[in-house]
GROMACS .gro file of C-alpha atoms in nm:
model
  342
    1MET     CA    1   2.483  -0.208   0.896
    2ILE     CA    2   2.164  -0.214   0.717
    3ARG     CA    3   2.330  -0.041   0.363
    4ALA     CA    4   2.588  -0.334   0.349
    5ALA     CA    5   2.305  -0.598   0.482
    6VAL     CA    6   2.127  -0.440   0.151
    7ALA     CA    7   2.448  -0.432  -0.095
    8THR     CA    8   2.559  -0.788  -0.037
    9GLY     CA    9   2.213  -1.013   0.041
   10LEU     CA   10   1.925  -0.818  -0.121
   11VAL     CA   11   2.039  -0.846  -0.469
   12ALA     CA   12   2.186  -1.233  -0.430
   13SER     CA   13   1.800  -1.297  -0.247
   14LEU     CA   14   1.635  -1.198  -0.523
   15VAL     CA   15   1.856  -1.380  -0.791
   16VAL     CA   16   1.765  -1.724  -0.651
   17LEU     CA   17   1.431  -1.612  -0.583
   18VAL     CA   18   1.410  -1.531  -0.931
   19SER     CA   19   1.569  -1.858  -1.103
   20GLY     CA   20   1.334  -2.040  -0.950
   21CYS     CA   21   1.049  -1.856  -1.055
   22SER     CA   22   1.138  -1.862  -1.410
   23SER     CA   23   0.872  -1.734  -1.747
   24GLY     CA   24   0.846  -2.123  -1.806
   25SER     CA   25   0.690  -2.153  -1.425
   26ASP     CA   26   0.325  -2.257  -1.391
   27PRO     CA   27   0.109  -1.984  -1.360
   28ASP     CA   28  -0.114  -2.175  -1.172
   29ALA     CA   29   0.109  -2.354  -0.915
   30GLY     CA   30   0.251  -2.156  -0.661
   31PRO     CA   31   0.170  -2.080  -0.284
   32ARG     CA   32  -0.165  -2.111  -0.165
   33THR     CA   33  -0.367  -1.780  -0.165
   34THR     CA   34  -0.642  -1.720   0.092
   35ALA     CA   35  -0.760  -1.424   0.056
   36THR     CA   36  -0.897  -1.179  -0.239
   37THR     CA   37  -0.909  -0.821  -0.201
   38GLY     CA   38  -1.316  -0.857  -0.180
   39THR     CA   39  -1.311  -0.489  -0.348
   40THR     CA   40  -1.433  -0.375  -0.682
   41ALA     CA   41  -1.057  -0.360  -0.875
   42PRO     CA   42  -1.021  -0.007  -1.040
   43SER     CA   43  -0.972  -0.150  -1.418
   44THR     CA   44  -1.365  -0.244  -1.417
   45THR     CA   45  -1.488   0.088  -1.265
   46THR     CA   46  -1.322   0.298  -1.570
   47VAL     CA   47  -1.402   0.322  -1.979
   48PRO     CA   48  -1.150   0.219  -2.135
   49THR     CA   49  -1.005   0.524  -2.368
   50SER     CA   50  -0.740   0.487  -2.607
   51SER     CA   51  -0.395   0.674  -2.627
   52THR     CA   52  -0.212   0.860  -2.987
   53GLY     CA   53  -0.040   0.527  -3.045
   54CYS     CA   54  -0.388   0.337  -3.142
   55ARG     CA   55  -0.389   0.560  -3.476
   56ASP     CA   56  -0.032   0.433  -3.585
   57ALA     CA   57   0.063   0.188  -3.382
   58GLN     CA   58   0.416   0.044  -3.385
   59PRO     CA   59   0.489  -0.276  -3.408
   60LEU     CA   60   0.542  -0.501  -3.052
   61ALA     CA   61   0.653  -0.825  -3.034
   62SER     CA   62   0.521  -1.068  -2.727
   63GLY     CA   63   0.701  -1.166  -2.503
   64LEU     CA   64   0.993  -0.937  -2.410
   65SER     CA   65   1.180  -0.683  -2.530
   66GLU     CA   66   1.472  -0.431  -2.500
   67HIS     CA   67   1.425  -0.060  -2.521
   68THR     CA   68   1.619   0.243  -2.376
   69LEU     CA   69   1.486   0.618  -2.362
   70SER     CA   70   1.691   0.941  -2.264
   71ASP     CA   71   1.587   1.120  -1.893
   72GLY     CA   72   1.750   1.402  -2.068
   73THR     CA   73   2.124   1.331  -1.939
   74VAL     CA   74   2.206   0.916  -2.004
   75ASP     CA   75   1.996   0.676  -2.129
   76ARG     CA   76   1.757   0.465  -1.942
   77PRO     CA   77   1.718   0.139  -2.041
   78TYR     CA   78   1.372  -0.055  -1.976
   79GLU     CA   79   1.206  -0.416  -2.064
   80LEU     CA   80   0.825  -0.460  -2.216
   81VAL     CA   81   0.639  -0.728  -2.136
   82ALA     CA   82   0.355  -0.841  -2.387
   83PRO     CA   83   0.095  -1.065  -2.441
   84ARG     CA   84   0.085  -1.354  -2.697
   85ASN     CA   85  -0.131  -1.243  -2.999
   86LEU     CA   86  -0.127  -0.906  -2.918
   87ASP     CA   87  -0.422  -0.713  -3.118
   88PRO     CA   88  -0.138  -0.383  -3.111
   89SER     CA   89  -0.547  -0.165  -3.277
   90LYS     CA   90  -0.667  -0.287  -2.949
   91PRO     CA   91  -0.610  -0.047  -2.620
   92HIS     CA   92  -0.368  -0.230  -2.362
   93PRO     CA   93  -0.353  -0.173  -2.031
   94LEU     CA   94  -0.013  -0.056  -1.850
   95VAL     CA   95   0.160  -0.241  -1.579
   96LEU     CA   96   0.479  -0.072  -1.424
   97VAL     CA   97   0.690  -0.280  -1.243
   98LEU     CA   98   0.961  -0.114  -1.036
   99HIS     CA   99   1.304  -0.276  -0.861
  100ALA     CA  100   1.411  -0.238  -0.480
  101LEU     CA  101   1.704  -0.069  -0.413
  102THR     CA  102   2.009  -0.280  -0.600
  103VAL     CA  103   1.821  -0.494  -0.794
  104SER     CA  104   1.808  -0.524  -1.144
  105TYR     CA  105   1.533  -0.437  -1.385
  106ARG     CA  106   1.575  -0.761  -1.521
  107PHE     CA  107   1.465  -0.962  -1.263
  108MET     CA  108   1.196  -0.822  -1.231
  109PRO     CA  109   0.971  -0.962  -1.495
  110SER     CA  110   0.993  -1.319  -1.340
  111MET     CA  111   0.982  -1.176  -0.946
  112SER     CA  112   0.664  -0.989  -0.998
  113GLY     CA  113   0.475  -1.278  -1.234
  114VAL     CA  114   0.444  -1.017  -1.508
  115ASP     CA  115   0.577  -1.238  -1.736
  116SER     CA  116   0.341  -1.506  -1.659
  117MET     CA  117   0.037  -1.207  -1.585
  118VAL     CA  118   0.011  -1.061  -1.926
  119ASP     CA  119  -0.160  -1.323  -2.087
  120ARG     CA  120  -0.383  -1.360  -1.835
  121TYR     CA  121  -0.469  -1.037  -1.784
  122ASP     CA  122  -0.408  -0.916  -2.200
  123PHE     CA  123  -0.149  -0.621  -2.074
  124ILE     CA  124   0.192  -0.473  -2.183
  125GLY     CA  125   0.421  -0.492  -1.877
  126VAL     CA  126   0.690  -0.172  -1.833
  127VAL     CA  127   0.997  -0.271  -1.647
  128PRO     CA  128   1.217   0.028  -1.626
  129SER     CA  129   1.525   0.069  -1.407
  130GLY     CA  130   1.621   0.341  -1.202
  131ARG     CA  131   1.974   0.575  -1.256
  132LEU     CA  132   2.251   0.399  -1.122
  133ASN     CA  133   2.477   0.526  -0.816
  134GLY     CA  134   2.830   0.361  -0.974
  135SER     CA  135   2.680  -0.015  -1.006
  136THR     CA  136   2.365   0.054  -0.793
  137PRO     CA  137   2.067   0.098  -0.948
  138TYR     CA  138   1.796   0.344  -0.720
  139TRP     CA  139   1.485   0.533  -0.747
  140ASP     CA  140   1.470   0.861  -0.624
  141ALA     CA  141   1.140   0.829  -0.433
  142ALA     CA  142   1.196   1.136  -0.202
  143PRO     CA  143   0.916   1.368  -0.239
  144THR     CA  144   1.131   1.649  -0.348
  145ASP     CA  145   0.920   1.921  -0.548
  146ASP     CA  146   1.175   1.872  -0.829
  147ASN     CA  147   1.234   1.513  -0.856
  148TYR     CA  148   1.369   1.392  -1.196
  149ASP     CA  149   1.224   1.045  -1.140
  150VAL     CA  150   0.908   1.162  -1.141
  151THR     CA  151   0.994   1.311  -1.477
  152PHE     CA  152   1.081   1.002  -1.584
  153ILE     CA  153   0.826   0.771  -1.586
  154GLY     CA  154   0.625   1.050  -1.779
  155SER     CA  155   0.795   1.112  -2.037
  156LEU     CA  156   0.810   0.718  -2.029
  157LEU     CA  157   0.415   0.688  -2.013
  158ASP     CA  158   0.414   0.992  -2.307
  159HIS     CA  159   0.676   0.790  -2.519
  160LEU     CA  160   0.423   0.469  -2.472
  161GLU     CA  161   0.120   0.602  -2.463
  162GLY     CA  162   0.213   0.781  -2.868
  163ALA     CA  163   0.408   0.471  -3.015
  164TYR     CA  164   0.148   0.167  -2.885
  165CYS     CA  165  -0.180   0.152  -2.824
  166VAL     CA  166  -0.261   0.156  -2.472
  167ASP     CA  167  -0.516   0.278  -2.277
  168PRO     CA  168  -0.382   0.565  -2.062
  169SER     CA  169  -0.711   0.528  -1.791
  170ARG     CA  170  -0.574   0.212  -1.685
  171VAL     CA  171  -0.205   0.243  -1.595
  172PHE     CA  172  -0.102   0.042  -1.277
  173SER     CA  173   0.261   0.089  -1.080
  174LEU     CA  174   0.412  -0.254  -0.856
  175GLY     CA  175   0.680  -0.255  -0.710
  176MET     CA  176   0.877  -0.399  -0.348
  177SER     CA  177   1.050  -0.182  -0.116
  178ASN     CA  178   1.251   0.092  -0.307
  179GLY     CA  179   1.018   0.026  -0.589
  180ALA     CA  180   0.725   0.025  -0.377
  181GLN     CA  181   0.837   0.391  -0.232
  182MET     CA  182   0.870   0.491  -0.602
  183SER     CA  183   0.495   0.326  -0.683
  184SER     CA  184   0.391   0.592  -0.361
  185LEU     CA  185   0.578   0.884  -0.495
  186LEU     CA  186   0.380   0.849  -0.852
  187ALA     CA  187   0.058   0.799  -0.710
  188CYS     CA  188   0.129   1.123  -0.493
  189ARG     CA  189   0.244   1.320  -0.843
  190LEU     CA  190   0.111   1.153  -1.128
  191PRO     CA  191  -0.248   1.079  -0.946
  192ASP     CA  192  -0.456   1.127  -1.299
  193ARG     CA  193  -0.197   0.907  -1.486
  194ILE     CA  194  -0.183   0.644  -1.233
  195ARG     CA  195  -0.479   0.443  -1.131
  196ALA     CA  196  -0.354   0.200  -0.880
  197ILE     CA  197  -0.052   0.092  -0.745
  198GLY     CA  198   0.051  -0.223  -0.542
  199ALA     CA  199   0.325  -0.175  -0.290
  200ILE     CA  200   0.540  -0.426  -0.100
  201ALA     CA  201   0.751  -0.391   0.141
  202GLY     CA  202   0.837  -0.008   0.079
  203GLU     CA  203   0.465   0.190   0.091
  204GLU     CA  204   0.500   0.555   0.190
  205TYR     CA  205   0.224   0.855   0.214
  206LEU     CA  206   0.433   1.077   0.065
  207THR     CA  207   0.334   1.452   0.122
  208PRO     CA  208   0.260   1.677  -0.041
  209CYS     CA  209  -0.003   1.394  -0.225
  210ASP     CA  210  -0.339   1.672  -0.332
  211GLY     CA  211  -0.456   1.518  -0.636
  212ARG     CA  212  -0.720   1.230  -0.711
  213PRO     CA  213  -0.747   0.936  -0.475
  214VAL     CA  214  -0.521   0.652  -0.615
  215GLY     CA  215  -0.655   0.273  -0.581
  216ILE     CA  216  -0.353   0.069  -0.335
  217MET     CA  217  -0.280  -0.268  -0.213
  218ALA     CA  218  -0.012  -0.230   0.014
  219PHE     CA  219   0.165  -0.560   0.226
  220HIS     CA  220   0.446  -0.507   0.507
  221GLY     CA  221   0.570  -0.723   0.774
  222THR     CA  222   0.573  -0.654   1.145
  223ALA     CA  223   0.963  -0.742   1.186
  224ASP     CA  224   1.087  -0.623   0.861
  225PRO     CA  225   1.445  -0.548   0.931
  226ILE     CA  226   1.523  -0.318   0.635
  227VAL     CA  227   1.227  -0.092   0.568
  228THR     CA  228   1.081  -0.125   0.938
  229TYR     CA  229   0.692  -0.133   1.021
  230ALA     CA  230   0.729   0.184   1.215
  231GLY     CA  231   0.909   0.451   0.949
  232GLY     CA  232   1.282   0.396   0.984
  233GLY     CA  233   1.544   0.220   0.822
  234LEU     CA  234   1.550   0.248   0.458
  235ASN     CA  235   1.305   0.502   0.364
  236ALA     CA  236   1.271   0.660   0.059
  237THR     CA  237   1.449   0.967   0.188
  238HIS     CA  238   1.707   0.795   0.360
  239ILE     CA  239   1.752   0.610   0.002
  240ALA     CA  240   1.797   0.940  -0.192
  241ASP     CA  241   2.009   1.017   0.009
  242MET     CA  242   2.248   0.790   0.059
  243GLU     CA  243   2.272   0.710  -0.342
  244TYR     CA  244   2.214   1.098  -0.474
  245TRP     CA  245   2.224   1.398  -0.215
  246LYS     CA  246   2.515   1.242  -0.003
  247GLY     CA  247   2.455   1.399   0.317
  248LYS     CA  248   2.330   1.732   0.131
  249VAL     CA  249   1.915   1.661   0.252
  250PRO     CA  250   1.695   1.955   0.113
  251ALA     CA  251   1.509   2.107   0.368
  252GLY     CA  252   1.143   2.031   0.492
  253LEU     CA  253   1.121   1.686   0.322
  254PRO     CA  254   0.834   1.500   0.591
  255ALA     CA  255   0.975   1.274   0.868
  256PRO     CA  256   0.921   0.898   0.786
  257MET     CA  257   0.602   0.774   0.958
  258GLY     CA  258   0.589   0.464   0.964
  259ILE     CA  259   0.286   0.244   0.794
  260ASP     CA  260  -0.002   0.279   1.016
  261GLU     CA  261   0.003   0.599   1.005
  262SER     CA  262   0.048   0.617   0.630
  263MET     CA  263  -0.212   0.386   0.537
  264ARG     CA  264  -0.468   0.609   0.792
  265ARG     CA  265  -0.358   0.925   0.519
  266TRP     CA  266  -0.362   0.691   0.206
  267ALA     CA  267  -0.724   0.612   0.332
  268LYS     CA  268  -0.812   0.980   0.439
  269HIS     CA  269  -0.651   1.075   0.045
  270ASN     CA  270  -0.897   0.838  -0.123
  271GLY     CA  271  -1.227   0.931   0.131
  272CYS     CA  272  -1.243   0.609   0.331
  273ASP     CA  273  -1.394   0.556   0.635
  274PRO     CA  274  -1.152   0.613   0.885
  275LYS     CA  275  -1.220   0.324   1.090
  276PRO     CA  276  -1.118   0.020   0.902
  277SER     CA  277  -1.205  -0.345   0.943
  278GLU     CA  278  -0.953  -0.600   0.995
  279ARG     CA  279  -0.976  -0.971   0.951
  280ARG     CA  280  -0.697  -1.264   1.032
  281LEU     CA  281  -0.646  -1.500   0.728
  282THR     CA  282  -0.393  -1.732   0.828
  283ASP     CA  283  -0.193  -1.704   1.139
  284GLU     CA  284   0.084  -1.506   1.002
  285VAL     CA  285  -0.183  -1.260   0.826
  286ARG     CA  286  -0.434  -1.027   0.852
  287LEU     CA  287  -0.589  -0.809   0.610
  288ARG     CA  288  -0.724  -0.437   0.692
  289THR     CA  289  -0.968  -0.239   0.448
  290TRP     CA  290  -1.106   0.076   0.427
  291THR     CA  291  -1.455   0.122   0.317
  292GLY     CA  292  -1.646   0.405   0.182
  293CYS     CA  293  -1.390   0.497  -0.037
  294THR     CA  294  -1.364   0.622  -0.369
  295ALA     CA  295  -1.030   0.494  -0.452
  296PRO     CA  296  -1.025   0.070  -0.309
  297THR     CA  297  -0.763   0.063   0.034
  298MET     CA  298  -0.615  -0.219   0.250
  299LEU     CA  299  -0.305  -0.337   0.374
  300TYR     CA  300  -0.206  -0.715   0.395
  301ILE     CA  301   0.009  -0.732   0.752
  302ILE     CA  302   0.233  -0.995   0.780
  303ASP     CA  303   0.288  -1.067   1.178
  304GLY     CA  304   0.682  -1.120   1.215
  305GLY     CA  305   0.731  -1.115   0.843
  306GLY     CA  306   1.061  -0.934   0.754
  307HIS     CA  307   1.095  -0.802   0.414
  308ALA     CA  308   1.013  -1.024   0.115
  309TRP     CA  309   0.775  -1.075  -0.139
  310PRO     CA  310   0.465  -1.272   0.037
  311GLY     CA  311   0.434  -1.597  -0.168
  312LYS     CA  312   0.776  -1.633  -0.259
  313PRO     CA  313   0.967  -1.662   0.068
  314GLN     CA  314   1.375  -1.762   0.034
  315PRO     CA  315   1.439  -1.981   0.347
  316ALA     CA  316   1.798  -1.946   0.311
  317PHE     CA  317   1.801  -1.581   0.345
  318GLU     CA  318   1.578  -1.506   0.646
  319ALA     CA  319   1.826  -1.494   0.884
  320GLN     CA  320   1.916  -1.182   0.689
  321PHE     CA  321   1.588  -1.021   0.576
  322GLY     CA  322   1.354  -1.177   0.808
  323HIS     CA  323   1.081  -1.481   0.742
  324GLY     CA  324   0.896  -1.494   0.405
  325THR     CA  325   0.545  -1.603   0.441
  326THR     CA  326   0.322  -1.841   0.186
  327ASP     CA  327  -0.027  -1.799   0.276
  328ILE     CA  328  -0.056  -1.523   0.066
  329ASP     CA  329   0.037  -1.440  -0.312
  330ALA     CA  330   0.125  -1.127  -0.309
  331SER     CA  331   0.195  -1.116  -0.705
  332ASP     CA  332  -0.162  -1.325  -0.779
  333LEU     CA  333  -0.361  -1.095  -0.523
  334MET     CA  334  -0.221  -0.753  -0.699
  335PHE     CA  335  -0.273  -0.820  -1.052
  336ARG     CA  336  -0.661  -0.920  -0.895
  337PHE     CA  337  -0.649  -0.557  -0.769
  338PHE     CA  338  -0.560  -0.446  -1.097
  339PHE     CA  339  -0.809  -0.592  -1.334
  340GLY     CA  340  -1.102  -0.721  -1.091
  341ASP     CA  341  -1.040  -1.149  -1.147
  342SER     CA  342  -1.176  -1.252  -0.798
   0.00000   0.00000   0.00000
């Protein structure tokens, strides 16, 4: 039943959502944002570095461009979104934007707000596609020892750092649902390359997670029917089994632990004080923040919220995916978190 809901409804809801959030919209318009992060953004505490591509960078046109890169088995498409008046000799941050299960990567520049944010924050957006199971794009975000999507993202970063002038110390990843799960796995498996993540309706703490602290801003609805707050539904291992293993799940994978326990472990991993503070921002939204952290750690809890991108609800699909709040704008908050514009 859950699988059918995702396959038939999630794509349709995001198609409608994206069509209403096109790159031509006013980046300053939209839902009211009632809170900022209240912490130092990861990028403001890092000395910029230059990749090897800065010595002889390839030209990169502003706006959106299509590319492919082999993962060793198939060619994987991805889009780059570059700011206007790109200085090819200046190291630019990278922001990975990862799609949800069944959702084409092509929807994500406008869905995430990357197409309007690149000029404001002067970064390069990287929007790759997961592999296809038939016509279904997905990310294998299960915490196996040998994960081909982690390998692919690492190879993609290698390629971009060699081809363009980028700042390897400021690489971020954001995503919704399966894309949030993949961002979570990247934070655990590539912590020396991923500075911070933004995870909507899919954050997980995917053990083993033994590298350096990685900043995290997560969003989750308490009534999410797809990736449930308690840890069930379409978690990372369930999706990998459904789309890749087909019932032959490797032994020893950790059980889903739910959002509260997962964030508690992220806080411990990031060196935070164990007891968070929590304040109510609106009737629907609470912000849970940990202090004393080596890397900032926070969770926006949407009381009664469903499987939705905060700030971009689709009322026509709320019966299937649950309530979407307009009290906060997750896109605005994540980019402020990454780049320190508070």
